[in-house]
PDB file of C-alpha atoms and ligand atoms in Angstrom:
ATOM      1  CA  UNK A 987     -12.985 -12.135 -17.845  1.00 85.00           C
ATOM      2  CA  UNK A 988     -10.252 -11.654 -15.180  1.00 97.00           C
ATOM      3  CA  UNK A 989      -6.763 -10.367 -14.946  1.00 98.00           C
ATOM      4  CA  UNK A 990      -3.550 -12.191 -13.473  1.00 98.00           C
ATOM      5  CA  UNK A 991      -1.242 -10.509 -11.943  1.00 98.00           C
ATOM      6  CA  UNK A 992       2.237 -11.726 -11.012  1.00 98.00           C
ATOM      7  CA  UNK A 993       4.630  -9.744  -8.748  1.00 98.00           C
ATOM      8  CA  UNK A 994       1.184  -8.463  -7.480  1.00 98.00           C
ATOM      9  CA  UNK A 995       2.823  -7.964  -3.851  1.00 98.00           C
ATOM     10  CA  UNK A 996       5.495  -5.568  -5.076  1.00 98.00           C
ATOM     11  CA  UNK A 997       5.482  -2.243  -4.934  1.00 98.00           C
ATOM     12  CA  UNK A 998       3.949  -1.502  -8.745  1.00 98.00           C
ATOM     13  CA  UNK A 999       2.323  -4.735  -8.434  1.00 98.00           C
ATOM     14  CA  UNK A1000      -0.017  -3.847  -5.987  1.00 98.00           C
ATOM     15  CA  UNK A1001      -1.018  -0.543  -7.370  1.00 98.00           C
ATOM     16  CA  UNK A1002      -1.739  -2.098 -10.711  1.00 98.00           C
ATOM     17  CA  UNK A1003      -4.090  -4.548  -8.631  1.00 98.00           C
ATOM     18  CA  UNK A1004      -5.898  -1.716  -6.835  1.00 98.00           C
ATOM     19  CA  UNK A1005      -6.270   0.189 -10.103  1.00 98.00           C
ATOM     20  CA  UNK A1006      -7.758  -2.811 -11.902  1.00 98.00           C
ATOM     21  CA  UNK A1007      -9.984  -3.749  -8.974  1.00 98.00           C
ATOM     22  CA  UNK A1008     -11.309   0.064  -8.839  1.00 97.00           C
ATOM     23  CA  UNK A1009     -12.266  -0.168 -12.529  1.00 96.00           C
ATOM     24  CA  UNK A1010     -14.321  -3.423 -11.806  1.00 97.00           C
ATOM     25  CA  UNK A1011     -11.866  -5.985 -12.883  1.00 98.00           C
ATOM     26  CA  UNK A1012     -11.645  -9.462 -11.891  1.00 98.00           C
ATOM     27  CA  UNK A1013      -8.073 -10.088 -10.660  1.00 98.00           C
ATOM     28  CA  UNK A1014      -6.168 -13.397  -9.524  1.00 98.00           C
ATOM     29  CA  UNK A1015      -2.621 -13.199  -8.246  1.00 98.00           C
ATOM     30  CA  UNK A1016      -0.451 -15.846  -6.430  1.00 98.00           C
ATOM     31  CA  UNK A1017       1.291 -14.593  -3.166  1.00 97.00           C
ATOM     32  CA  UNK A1018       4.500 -16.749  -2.054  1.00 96.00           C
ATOM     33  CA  UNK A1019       4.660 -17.536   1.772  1.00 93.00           C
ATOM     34  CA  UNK A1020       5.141 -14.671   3.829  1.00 92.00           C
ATOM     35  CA  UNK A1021       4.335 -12.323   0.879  1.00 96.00           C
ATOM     36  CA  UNK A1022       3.449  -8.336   2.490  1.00 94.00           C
ATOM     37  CA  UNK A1023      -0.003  -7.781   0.800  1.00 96.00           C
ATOM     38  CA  UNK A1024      -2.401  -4.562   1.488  1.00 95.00           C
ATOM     39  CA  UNK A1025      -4.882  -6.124   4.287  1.00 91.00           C
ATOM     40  CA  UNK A1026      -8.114  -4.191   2.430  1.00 91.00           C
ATOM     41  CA  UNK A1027      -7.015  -5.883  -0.721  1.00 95.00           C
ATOM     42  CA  UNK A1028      -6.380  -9.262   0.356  1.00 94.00           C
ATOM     43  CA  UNK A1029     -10.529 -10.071   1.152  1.00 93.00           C
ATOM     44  CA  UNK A1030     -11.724  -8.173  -1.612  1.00 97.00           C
ATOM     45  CA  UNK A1031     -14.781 -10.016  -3.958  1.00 97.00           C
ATOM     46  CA  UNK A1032     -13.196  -9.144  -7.049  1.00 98.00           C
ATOM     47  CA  UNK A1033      -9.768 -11.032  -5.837  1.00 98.00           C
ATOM     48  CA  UNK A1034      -8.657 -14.568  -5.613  1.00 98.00           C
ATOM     49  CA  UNK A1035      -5.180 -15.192  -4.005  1.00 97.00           C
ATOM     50  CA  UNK A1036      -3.408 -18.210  -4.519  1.00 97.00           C
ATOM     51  CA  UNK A1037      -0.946 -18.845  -1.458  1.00 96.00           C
ATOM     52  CA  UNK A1038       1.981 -20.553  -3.658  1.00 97.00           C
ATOM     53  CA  UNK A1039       5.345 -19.909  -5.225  1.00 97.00           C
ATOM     54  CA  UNK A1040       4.812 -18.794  -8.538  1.00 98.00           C
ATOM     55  CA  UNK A1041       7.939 -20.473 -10.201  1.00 98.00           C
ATOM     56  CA  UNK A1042       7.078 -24.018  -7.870  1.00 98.00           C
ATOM     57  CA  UNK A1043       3.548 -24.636 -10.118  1.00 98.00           C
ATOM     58  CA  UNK A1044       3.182 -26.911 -12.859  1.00 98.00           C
ATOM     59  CA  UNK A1045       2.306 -25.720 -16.129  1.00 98.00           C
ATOM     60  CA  UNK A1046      -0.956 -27.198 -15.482  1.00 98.00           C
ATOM     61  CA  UNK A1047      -1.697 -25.766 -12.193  1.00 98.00           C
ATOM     62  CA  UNK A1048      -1.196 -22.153 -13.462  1.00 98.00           C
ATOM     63  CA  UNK A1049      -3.001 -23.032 -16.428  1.00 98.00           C
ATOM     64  CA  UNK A1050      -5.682 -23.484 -14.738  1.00 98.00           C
ATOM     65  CA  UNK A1051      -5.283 -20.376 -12.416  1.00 98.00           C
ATOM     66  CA  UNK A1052      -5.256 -18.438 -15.350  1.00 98.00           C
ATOM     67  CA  UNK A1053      -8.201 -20.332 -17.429  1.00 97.00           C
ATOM     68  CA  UNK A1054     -10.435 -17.243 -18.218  1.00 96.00           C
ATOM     69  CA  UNK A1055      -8.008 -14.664 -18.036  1.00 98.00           C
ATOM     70  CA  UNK A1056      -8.147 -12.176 -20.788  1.00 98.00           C
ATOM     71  CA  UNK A1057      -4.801 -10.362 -19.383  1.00 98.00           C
ATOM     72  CA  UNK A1058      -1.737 -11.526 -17.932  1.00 98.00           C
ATOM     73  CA  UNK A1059       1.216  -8.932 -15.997  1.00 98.00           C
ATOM     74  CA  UNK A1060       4.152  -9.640 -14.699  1.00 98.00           C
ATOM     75  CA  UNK A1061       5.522  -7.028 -12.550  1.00 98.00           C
ATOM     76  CA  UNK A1062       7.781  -9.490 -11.082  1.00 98.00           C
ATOM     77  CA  UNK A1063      11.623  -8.015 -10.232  1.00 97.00           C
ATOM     78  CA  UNK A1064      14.225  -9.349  -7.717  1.00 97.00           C
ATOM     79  CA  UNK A1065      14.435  -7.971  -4.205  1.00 93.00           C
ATOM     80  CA  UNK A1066      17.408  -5.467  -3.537  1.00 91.00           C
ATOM     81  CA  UNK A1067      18.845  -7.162  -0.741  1.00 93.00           C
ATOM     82  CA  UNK A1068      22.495  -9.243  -2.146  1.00 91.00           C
ATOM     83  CA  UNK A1069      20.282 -12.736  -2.229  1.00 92.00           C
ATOM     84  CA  UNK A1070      17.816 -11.159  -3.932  1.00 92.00           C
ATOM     85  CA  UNK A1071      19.935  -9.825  -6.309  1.00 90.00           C
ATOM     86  CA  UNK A1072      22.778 -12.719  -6.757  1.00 91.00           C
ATOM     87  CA  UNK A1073      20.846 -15.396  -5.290  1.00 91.00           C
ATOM     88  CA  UNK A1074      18.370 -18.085  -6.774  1.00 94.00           C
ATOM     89  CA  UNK A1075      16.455 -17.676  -9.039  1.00 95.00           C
ATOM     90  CA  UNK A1076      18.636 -16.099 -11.138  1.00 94.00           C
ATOM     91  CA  UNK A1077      16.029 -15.691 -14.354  1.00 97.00           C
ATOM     92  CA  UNK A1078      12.829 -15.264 -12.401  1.00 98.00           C
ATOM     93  CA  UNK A1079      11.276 -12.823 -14.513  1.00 98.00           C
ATOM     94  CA  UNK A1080      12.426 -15.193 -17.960  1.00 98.00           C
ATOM     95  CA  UNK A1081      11.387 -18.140 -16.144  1.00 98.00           C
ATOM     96  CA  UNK A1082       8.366 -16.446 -14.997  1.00 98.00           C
ATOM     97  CA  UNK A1083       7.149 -15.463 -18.736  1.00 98.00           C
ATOM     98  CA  UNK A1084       7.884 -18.440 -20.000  1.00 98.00           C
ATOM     99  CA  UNK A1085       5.788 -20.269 -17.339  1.00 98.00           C
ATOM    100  CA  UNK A1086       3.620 -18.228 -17.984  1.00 98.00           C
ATOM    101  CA  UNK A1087       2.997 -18.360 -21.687  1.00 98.00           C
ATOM    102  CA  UNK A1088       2.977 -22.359 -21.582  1.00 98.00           C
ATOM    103  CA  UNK A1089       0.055 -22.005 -19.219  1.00 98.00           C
ATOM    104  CA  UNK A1090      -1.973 -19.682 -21.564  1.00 98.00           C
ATOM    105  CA  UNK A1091      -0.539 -22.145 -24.820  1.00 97.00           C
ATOM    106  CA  UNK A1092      -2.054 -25.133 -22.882  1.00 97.00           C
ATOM    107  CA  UNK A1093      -5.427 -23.432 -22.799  1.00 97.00           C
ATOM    108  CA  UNK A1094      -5.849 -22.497 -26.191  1.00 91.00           C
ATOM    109  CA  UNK A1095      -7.697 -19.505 -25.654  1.00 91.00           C
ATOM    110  CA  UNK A1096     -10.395 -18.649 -28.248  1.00 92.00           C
ATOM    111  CA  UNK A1097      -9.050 -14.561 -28.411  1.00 95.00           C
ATOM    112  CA  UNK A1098      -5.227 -13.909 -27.379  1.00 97.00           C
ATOM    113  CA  UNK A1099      -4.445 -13.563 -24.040  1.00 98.00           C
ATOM    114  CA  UNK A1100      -2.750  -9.607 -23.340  1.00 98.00           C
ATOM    115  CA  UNK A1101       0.189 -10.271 -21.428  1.00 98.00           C
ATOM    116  CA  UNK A1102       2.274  -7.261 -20.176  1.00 98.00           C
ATOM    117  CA  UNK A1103       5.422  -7.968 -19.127  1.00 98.00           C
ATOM    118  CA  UNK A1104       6.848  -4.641 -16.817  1.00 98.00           C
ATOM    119  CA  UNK A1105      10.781  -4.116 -18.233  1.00 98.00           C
ATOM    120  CA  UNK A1106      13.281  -0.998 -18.242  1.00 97.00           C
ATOM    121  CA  UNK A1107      14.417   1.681 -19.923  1.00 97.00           C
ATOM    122  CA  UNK A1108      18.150   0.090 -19.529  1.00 95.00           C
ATOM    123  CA  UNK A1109      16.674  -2.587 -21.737  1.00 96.00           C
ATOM    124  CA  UNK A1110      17.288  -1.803 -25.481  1.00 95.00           C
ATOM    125  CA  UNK A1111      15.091  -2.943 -28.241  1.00 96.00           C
ATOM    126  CA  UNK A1112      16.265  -4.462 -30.756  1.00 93.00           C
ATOM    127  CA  UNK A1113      13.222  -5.736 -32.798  1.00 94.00           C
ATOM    128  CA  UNK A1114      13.741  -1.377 -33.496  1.00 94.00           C
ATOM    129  CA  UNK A1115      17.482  -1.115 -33.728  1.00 83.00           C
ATOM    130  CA  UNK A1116      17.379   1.294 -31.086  1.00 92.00           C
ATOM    131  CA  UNK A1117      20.679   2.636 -30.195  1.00 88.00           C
ATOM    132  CA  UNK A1118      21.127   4.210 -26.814  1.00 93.00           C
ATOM    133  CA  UNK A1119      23.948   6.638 -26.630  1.00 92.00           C
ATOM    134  CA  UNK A1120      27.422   5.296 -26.032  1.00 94.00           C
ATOM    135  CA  UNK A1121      27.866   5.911 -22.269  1.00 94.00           C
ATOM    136  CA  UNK A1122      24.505   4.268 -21.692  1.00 91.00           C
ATOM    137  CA  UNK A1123      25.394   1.026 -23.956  1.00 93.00           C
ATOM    138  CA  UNK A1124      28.895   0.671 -22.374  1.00 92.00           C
ATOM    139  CA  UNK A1125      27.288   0.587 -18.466  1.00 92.00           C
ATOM    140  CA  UNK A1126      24.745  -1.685 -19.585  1.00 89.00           C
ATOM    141  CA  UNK A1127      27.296  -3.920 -21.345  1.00 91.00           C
ATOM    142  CA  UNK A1128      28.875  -4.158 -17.525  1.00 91.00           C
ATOM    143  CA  UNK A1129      25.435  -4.272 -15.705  1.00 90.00           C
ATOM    144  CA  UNK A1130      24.875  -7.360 -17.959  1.00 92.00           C
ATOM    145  CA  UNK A1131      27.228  -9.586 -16.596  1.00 86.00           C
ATOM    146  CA  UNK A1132      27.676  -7.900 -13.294  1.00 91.00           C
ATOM    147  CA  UNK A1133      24.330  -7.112 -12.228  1.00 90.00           C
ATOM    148  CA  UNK A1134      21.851 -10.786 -12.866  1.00 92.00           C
ATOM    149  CA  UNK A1135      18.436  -9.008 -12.393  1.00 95.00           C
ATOM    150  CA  UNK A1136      19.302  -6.695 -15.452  1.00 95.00           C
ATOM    151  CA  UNK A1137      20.041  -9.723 -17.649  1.00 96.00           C
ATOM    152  CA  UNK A1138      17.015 -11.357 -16.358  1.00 97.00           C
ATOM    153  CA  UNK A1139      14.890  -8.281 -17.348  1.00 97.00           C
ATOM    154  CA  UNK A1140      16.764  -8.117 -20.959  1.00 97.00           C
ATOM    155  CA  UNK A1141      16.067 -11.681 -21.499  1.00 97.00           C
ATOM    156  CA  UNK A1142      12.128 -11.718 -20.706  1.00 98.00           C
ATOM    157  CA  UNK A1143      11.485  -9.362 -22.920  1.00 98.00           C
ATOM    158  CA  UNK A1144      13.607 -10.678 -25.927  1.00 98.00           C
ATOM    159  CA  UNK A1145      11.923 -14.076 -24.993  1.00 98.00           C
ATOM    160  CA  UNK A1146       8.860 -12.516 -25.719  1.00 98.00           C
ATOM    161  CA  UNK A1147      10.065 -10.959 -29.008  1.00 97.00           C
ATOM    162  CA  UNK A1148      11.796 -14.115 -29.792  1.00 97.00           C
ATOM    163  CA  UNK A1149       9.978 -16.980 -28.983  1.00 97.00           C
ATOM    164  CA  UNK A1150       6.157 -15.802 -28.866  1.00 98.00           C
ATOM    165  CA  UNK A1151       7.325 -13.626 -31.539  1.00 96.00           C
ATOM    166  CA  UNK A1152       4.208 -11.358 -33.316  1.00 96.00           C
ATOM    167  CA  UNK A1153       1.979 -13.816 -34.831  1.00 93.00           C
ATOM    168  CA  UNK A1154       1.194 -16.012 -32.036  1.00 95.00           C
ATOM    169  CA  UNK A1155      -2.924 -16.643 -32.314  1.00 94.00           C
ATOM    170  CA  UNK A1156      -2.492 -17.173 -28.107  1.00 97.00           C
ATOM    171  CA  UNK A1157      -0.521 -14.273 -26.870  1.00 98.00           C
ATOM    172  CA  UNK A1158      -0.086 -10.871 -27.635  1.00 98.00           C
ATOM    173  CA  UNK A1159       2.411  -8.968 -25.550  1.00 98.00           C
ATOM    174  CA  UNK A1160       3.321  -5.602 -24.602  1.00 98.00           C
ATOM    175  CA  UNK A1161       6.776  -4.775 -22.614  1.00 98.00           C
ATOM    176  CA  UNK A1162       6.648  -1.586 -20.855  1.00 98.00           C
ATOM    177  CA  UNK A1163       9.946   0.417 -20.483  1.00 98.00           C
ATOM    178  CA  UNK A1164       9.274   2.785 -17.136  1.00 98.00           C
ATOM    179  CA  UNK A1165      12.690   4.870 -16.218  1.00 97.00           C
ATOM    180  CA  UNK A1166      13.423   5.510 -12.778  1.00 97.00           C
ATOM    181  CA  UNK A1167      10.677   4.426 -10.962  1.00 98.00           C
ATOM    182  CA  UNK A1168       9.428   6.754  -8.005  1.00 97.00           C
ATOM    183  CA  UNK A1169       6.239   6.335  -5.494  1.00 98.00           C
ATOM    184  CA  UNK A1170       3.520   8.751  -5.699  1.00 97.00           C
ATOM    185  CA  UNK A1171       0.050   8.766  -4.323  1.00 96.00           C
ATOM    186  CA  UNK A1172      -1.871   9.837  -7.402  1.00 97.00           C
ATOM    187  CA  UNK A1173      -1.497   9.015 -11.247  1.00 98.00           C
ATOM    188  CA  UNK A1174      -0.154  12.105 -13.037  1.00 97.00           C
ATOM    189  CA  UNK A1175       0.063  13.131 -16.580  1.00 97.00           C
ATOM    190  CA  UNK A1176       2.499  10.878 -18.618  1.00 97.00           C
ATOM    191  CA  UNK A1177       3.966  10.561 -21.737  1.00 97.00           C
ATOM    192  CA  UNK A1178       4.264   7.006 -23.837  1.00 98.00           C
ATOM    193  CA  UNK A1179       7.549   6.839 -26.348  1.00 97.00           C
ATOM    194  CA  UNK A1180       8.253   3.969 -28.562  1.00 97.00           C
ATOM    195  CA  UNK A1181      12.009   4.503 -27.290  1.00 96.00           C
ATOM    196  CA  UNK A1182      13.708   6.255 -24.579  1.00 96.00           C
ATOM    197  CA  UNK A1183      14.260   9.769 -25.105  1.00 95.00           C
ATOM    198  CA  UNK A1184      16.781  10.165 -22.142  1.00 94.00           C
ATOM    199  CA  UNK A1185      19.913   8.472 -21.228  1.00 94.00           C
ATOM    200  CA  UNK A1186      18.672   5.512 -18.833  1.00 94.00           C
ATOM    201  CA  UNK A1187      22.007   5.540 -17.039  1.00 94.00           C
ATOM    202  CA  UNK A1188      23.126   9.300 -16.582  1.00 94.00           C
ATOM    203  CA  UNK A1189      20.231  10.969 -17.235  1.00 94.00           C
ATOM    204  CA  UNK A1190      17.244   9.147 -16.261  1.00 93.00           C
ATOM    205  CA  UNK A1191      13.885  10.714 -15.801  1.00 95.00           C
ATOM    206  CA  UNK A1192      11.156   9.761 -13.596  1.00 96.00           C
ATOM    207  CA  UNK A1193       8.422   7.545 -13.465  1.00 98.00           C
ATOM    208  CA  UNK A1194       5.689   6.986 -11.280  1.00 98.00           C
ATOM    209  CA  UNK A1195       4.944   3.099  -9.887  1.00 98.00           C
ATOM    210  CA  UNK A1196       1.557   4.628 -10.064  1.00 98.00           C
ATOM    211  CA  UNK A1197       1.778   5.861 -13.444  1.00 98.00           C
ATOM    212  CA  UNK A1198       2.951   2.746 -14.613  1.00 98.00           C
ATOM    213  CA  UNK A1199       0.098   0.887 -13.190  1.00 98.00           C
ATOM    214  CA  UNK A1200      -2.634   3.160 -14.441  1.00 98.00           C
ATOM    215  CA  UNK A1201      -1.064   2.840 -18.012  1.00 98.00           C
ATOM    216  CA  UNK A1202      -0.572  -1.137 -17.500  1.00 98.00           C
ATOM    217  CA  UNK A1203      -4.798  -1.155 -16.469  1.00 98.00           C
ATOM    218  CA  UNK A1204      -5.285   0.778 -19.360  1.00 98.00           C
ATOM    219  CA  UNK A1205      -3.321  -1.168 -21.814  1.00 98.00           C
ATOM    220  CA  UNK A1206      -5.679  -4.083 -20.548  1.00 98.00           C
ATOM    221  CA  UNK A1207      -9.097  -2.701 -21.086  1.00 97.00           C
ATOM    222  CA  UNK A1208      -9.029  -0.074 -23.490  1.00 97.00           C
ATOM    223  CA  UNK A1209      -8.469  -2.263 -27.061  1.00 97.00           C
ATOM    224  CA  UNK A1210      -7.465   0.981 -29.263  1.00 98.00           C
ATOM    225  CA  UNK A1211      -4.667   1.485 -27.043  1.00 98.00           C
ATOM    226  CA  UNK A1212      -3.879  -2.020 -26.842  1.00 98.00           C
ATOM    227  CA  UNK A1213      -3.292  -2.030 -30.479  1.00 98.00           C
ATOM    228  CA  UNK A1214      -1.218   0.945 -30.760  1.00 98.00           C
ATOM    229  CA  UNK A1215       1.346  -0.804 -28.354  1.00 98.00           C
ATOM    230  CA  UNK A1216       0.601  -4.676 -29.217  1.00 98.00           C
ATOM    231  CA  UNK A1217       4.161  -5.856 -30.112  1.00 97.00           C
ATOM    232  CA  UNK A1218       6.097  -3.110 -28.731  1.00 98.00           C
ATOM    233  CA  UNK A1219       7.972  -2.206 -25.444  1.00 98.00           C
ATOM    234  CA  UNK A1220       6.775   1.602 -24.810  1.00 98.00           C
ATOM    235  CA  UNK A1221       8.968   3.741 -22.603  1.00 98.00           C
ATOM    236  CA  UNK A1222       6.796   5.729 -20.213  1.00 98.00           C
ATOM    237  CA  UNK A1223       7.779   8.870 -18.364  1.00 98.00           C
ATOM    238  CA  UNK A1224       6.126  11.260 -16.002  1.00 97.00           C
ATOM    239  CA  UNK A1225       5.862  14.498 -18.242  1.00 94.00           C
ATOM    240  CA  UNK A1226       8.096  16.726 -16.254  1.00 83.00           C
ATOM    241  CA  UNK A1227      11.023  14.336 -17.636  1.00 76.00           C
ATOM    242  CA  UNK A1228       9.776  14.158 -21.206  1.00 75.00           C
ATOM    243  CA  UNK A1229      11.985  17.371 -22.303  1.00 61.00           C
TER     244      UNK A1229
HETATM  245  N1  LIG B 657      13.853   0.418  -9.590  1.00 75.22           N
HETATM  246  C1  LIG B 657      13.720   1.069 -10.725  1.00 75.22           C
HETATM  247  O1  LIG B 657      13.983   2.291 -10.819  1.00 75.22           O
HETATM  248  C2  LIG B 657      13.232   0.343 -11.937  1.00 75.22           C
HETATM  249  C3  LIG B 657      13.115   1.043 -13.126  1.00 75.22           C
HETATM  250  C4  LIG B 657      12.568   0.397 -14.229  1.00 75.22           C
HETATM  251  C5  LIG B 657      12.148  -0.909 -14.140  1.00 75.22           C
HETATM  252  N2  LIG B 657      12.303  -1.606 -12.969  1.00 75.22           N
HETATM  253  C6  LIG B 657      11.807  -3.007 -12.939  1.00 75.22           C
HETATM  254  O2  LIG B 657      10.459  -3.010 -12.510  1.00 75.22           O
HETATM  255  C7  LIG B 657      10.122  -4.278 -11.949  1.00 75.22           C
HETATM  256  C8  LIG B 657       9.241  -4.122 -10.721  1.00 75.22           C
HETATM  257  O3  LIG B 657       9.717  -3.129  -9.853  1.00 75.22           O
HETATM  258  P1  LIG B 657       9.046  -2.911  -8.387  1.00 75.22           P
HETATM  259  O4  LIG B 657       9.904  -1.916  -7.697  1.00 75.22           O
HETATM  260  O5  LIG B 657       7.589  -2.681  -8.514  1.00 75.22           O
HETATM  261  O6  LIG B 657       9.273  -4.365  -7.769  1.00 75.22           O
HETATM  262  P2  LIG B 657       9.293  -4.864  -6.235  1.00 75.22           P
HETATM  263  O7  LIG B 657       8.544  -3.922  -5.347  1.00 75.22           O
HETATM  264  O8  LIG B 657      10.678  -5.197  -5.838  1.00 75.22           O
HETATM  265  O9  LIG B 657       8.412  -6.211  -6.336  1.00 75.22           O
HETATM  266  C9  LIG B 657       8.968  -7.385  -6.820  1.00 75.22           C
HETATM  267  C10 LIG B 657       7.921  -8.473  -6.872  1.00 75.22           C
HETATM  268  O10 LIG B 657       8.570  -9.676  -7.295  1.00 75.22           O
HETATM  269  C11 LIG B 657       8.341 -10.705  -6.325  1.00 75.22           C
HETATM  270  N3  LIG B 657       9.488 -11.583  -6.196  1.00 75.22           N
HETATM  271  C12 LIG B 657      10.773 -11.247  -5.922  1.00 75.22           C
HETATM  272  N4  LIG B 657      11.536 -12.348  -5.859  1.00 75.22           N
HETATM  273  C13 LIG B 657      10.710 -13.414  -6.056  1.00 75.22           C
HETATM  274  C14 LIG B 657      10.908 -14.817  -6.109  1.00 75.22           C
HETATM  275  N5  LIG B 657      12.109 -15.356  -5.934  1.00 75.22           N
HETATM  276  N6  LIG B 657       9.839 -15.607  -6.343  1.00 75.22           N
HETATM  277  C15 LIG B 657       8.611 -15.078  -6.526  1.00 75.22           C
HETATM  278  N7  LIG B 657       8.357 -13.751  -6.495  1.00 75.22           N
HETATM  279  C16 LIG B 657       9.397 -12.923  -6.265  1.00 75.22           C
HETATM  280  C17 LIG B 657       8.085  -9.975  -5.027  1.00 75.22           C
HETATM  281  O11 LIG B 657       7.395 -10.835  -4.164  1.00 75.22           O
HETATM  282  P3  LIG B 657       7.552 -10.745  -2.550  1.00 75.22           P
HETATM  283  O12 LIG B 657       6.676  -9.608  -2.128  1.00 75.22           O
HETATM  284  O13 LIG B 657       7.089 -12.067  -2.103  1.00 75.22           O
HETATM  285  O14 LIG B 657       9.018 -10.480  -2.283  1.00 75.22           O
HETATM  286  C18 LIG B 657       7.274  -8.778  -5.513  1.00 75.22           C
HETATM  287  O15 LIG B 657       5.933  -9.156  -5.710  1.00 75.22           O
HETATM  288  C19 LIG B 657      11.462  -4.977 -11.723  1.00 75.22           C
HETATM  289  O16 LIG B 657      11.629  -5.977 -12.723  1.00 75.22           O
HETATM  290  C20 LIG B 657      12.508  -3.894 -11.932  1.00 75.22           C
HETATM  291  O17 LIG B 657      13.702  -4.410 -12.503  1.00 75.22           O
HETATM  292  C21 LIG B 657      12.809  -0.997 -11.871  1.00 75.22           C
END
């Protein structure tokens, strides 16, 4: 079986890609033209690149990129420059997952396909009635219709929630909630939560791309984990910000 990886040239992406190609995964991933990619990656046995724009494939073409993929990722997120934030595409992430899950639909895989989709801490779950603290809902009200990548990111994961809901016989989905993400060369101890345990906006903690990664690779081959998280959008911290 193989992993697909979307966003795989980003900054987590790629360290999710490395992790899962040390642990002697399979992984496929679509670069888009001019995509920066780590050159003792890109040749590797264990990874197939497709040179396209993930959003400009058919249902059918991904679908059959991803035929044989036990676990799908998205660690897609806009680029911080001001057309990468209020430029086109607006919903890439949402558009993203939903491409996404029509490709796996249109298989019909025999055992659901894991798909992960990487999210935020300044994205509140609702399926929990989690309440962040005042301050923290009243930014986040503003970021909303202010800041388009942060509605993107909200609506992704409530698509998932939504629409694939948690009886789909095809998909089964994780969202993973890091705080503010940080680059580190090594995976360090970290701490899972079902909700944030910090405010996201005035108090964030810390967490590792790296971190995020390892738990993401994890989340994908170990299936006791997998089912302590199937459904849910864990918050993950490094554990010097857990207190
Ligand atoms: N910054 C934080 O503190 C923080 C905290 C929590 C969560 N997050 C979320 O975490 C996610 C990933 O973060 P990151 O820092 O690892 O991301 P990143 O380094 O910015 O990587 C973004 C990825 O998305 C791709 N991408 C961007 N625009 C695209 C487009 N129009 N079409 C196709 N692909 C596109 C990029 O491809 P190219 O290489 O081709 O540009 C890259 O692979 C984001 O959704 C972000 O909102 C961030």
């Amino acid at each position: 079986m193989a992993i697909f990886v979307a966003g795989a040239s980003g900054a987590t992406g790629r360290l999710l890609v490395s992790q899962l190609i040390d642990s002697g995964e399979s992984v496929r991933i679509v670069l888009r033209e001019g995509s920066d990619f780590p050159e003792h990656l890109i040749n590797h046995p264990q990874l197939v690149v497709v040179r396209q724009n993930l959003l400009d494939l058919s249902v059918q073409q991904l679908a059959y990129i991803l035929e044989g993929c036990s676990g799908v990722v998205s660690c897609l997120g806009h680029t911080p420059t001001f057309s990468g934030v209020f430029g086109q595409p607006r919903s890439l992430v949402l558009d993203a997952v939903k491409l996404l899950c029509q490709a796996i639909e249109v298989n019909s895989p025999g055992k659901p396909v894991k798909l992960i989709l990487m999210n935020s801490t300044g994205c509140a779950n609702p399926d929990i009635d989690e309440q962040p603290p005042l301050s923290q809902r009243v930014v986040v009200s503003l970021l909303r219709w202010l800041l388009p990548p942060h509605r993107d990111n909200e609506m992704a994961a409530a698509y998932l929630s939504e629409q694939v809901g948690s009886d789909s016989n095809t998909i089964e989905w994780v969202a993973v909630r890091p705080d503010a993400l940080t680059d580190e060369v090594v995976v360090s101890d970290y701490s899972l939560f079902p909700s944030p345990v910090r405010n996201a906006i005035f108090d964030s903690g810390k967490t590792s791309r790296i971190n995020v990664g390892h738990f993401m690779a994890e989340l994908l081959t170990n299936d006791e984990l997998w089912r302590q998280w199937c459904w849910q959008r864990p918050v993950i911290y490094n554990n010097e910000f857990t207190a």
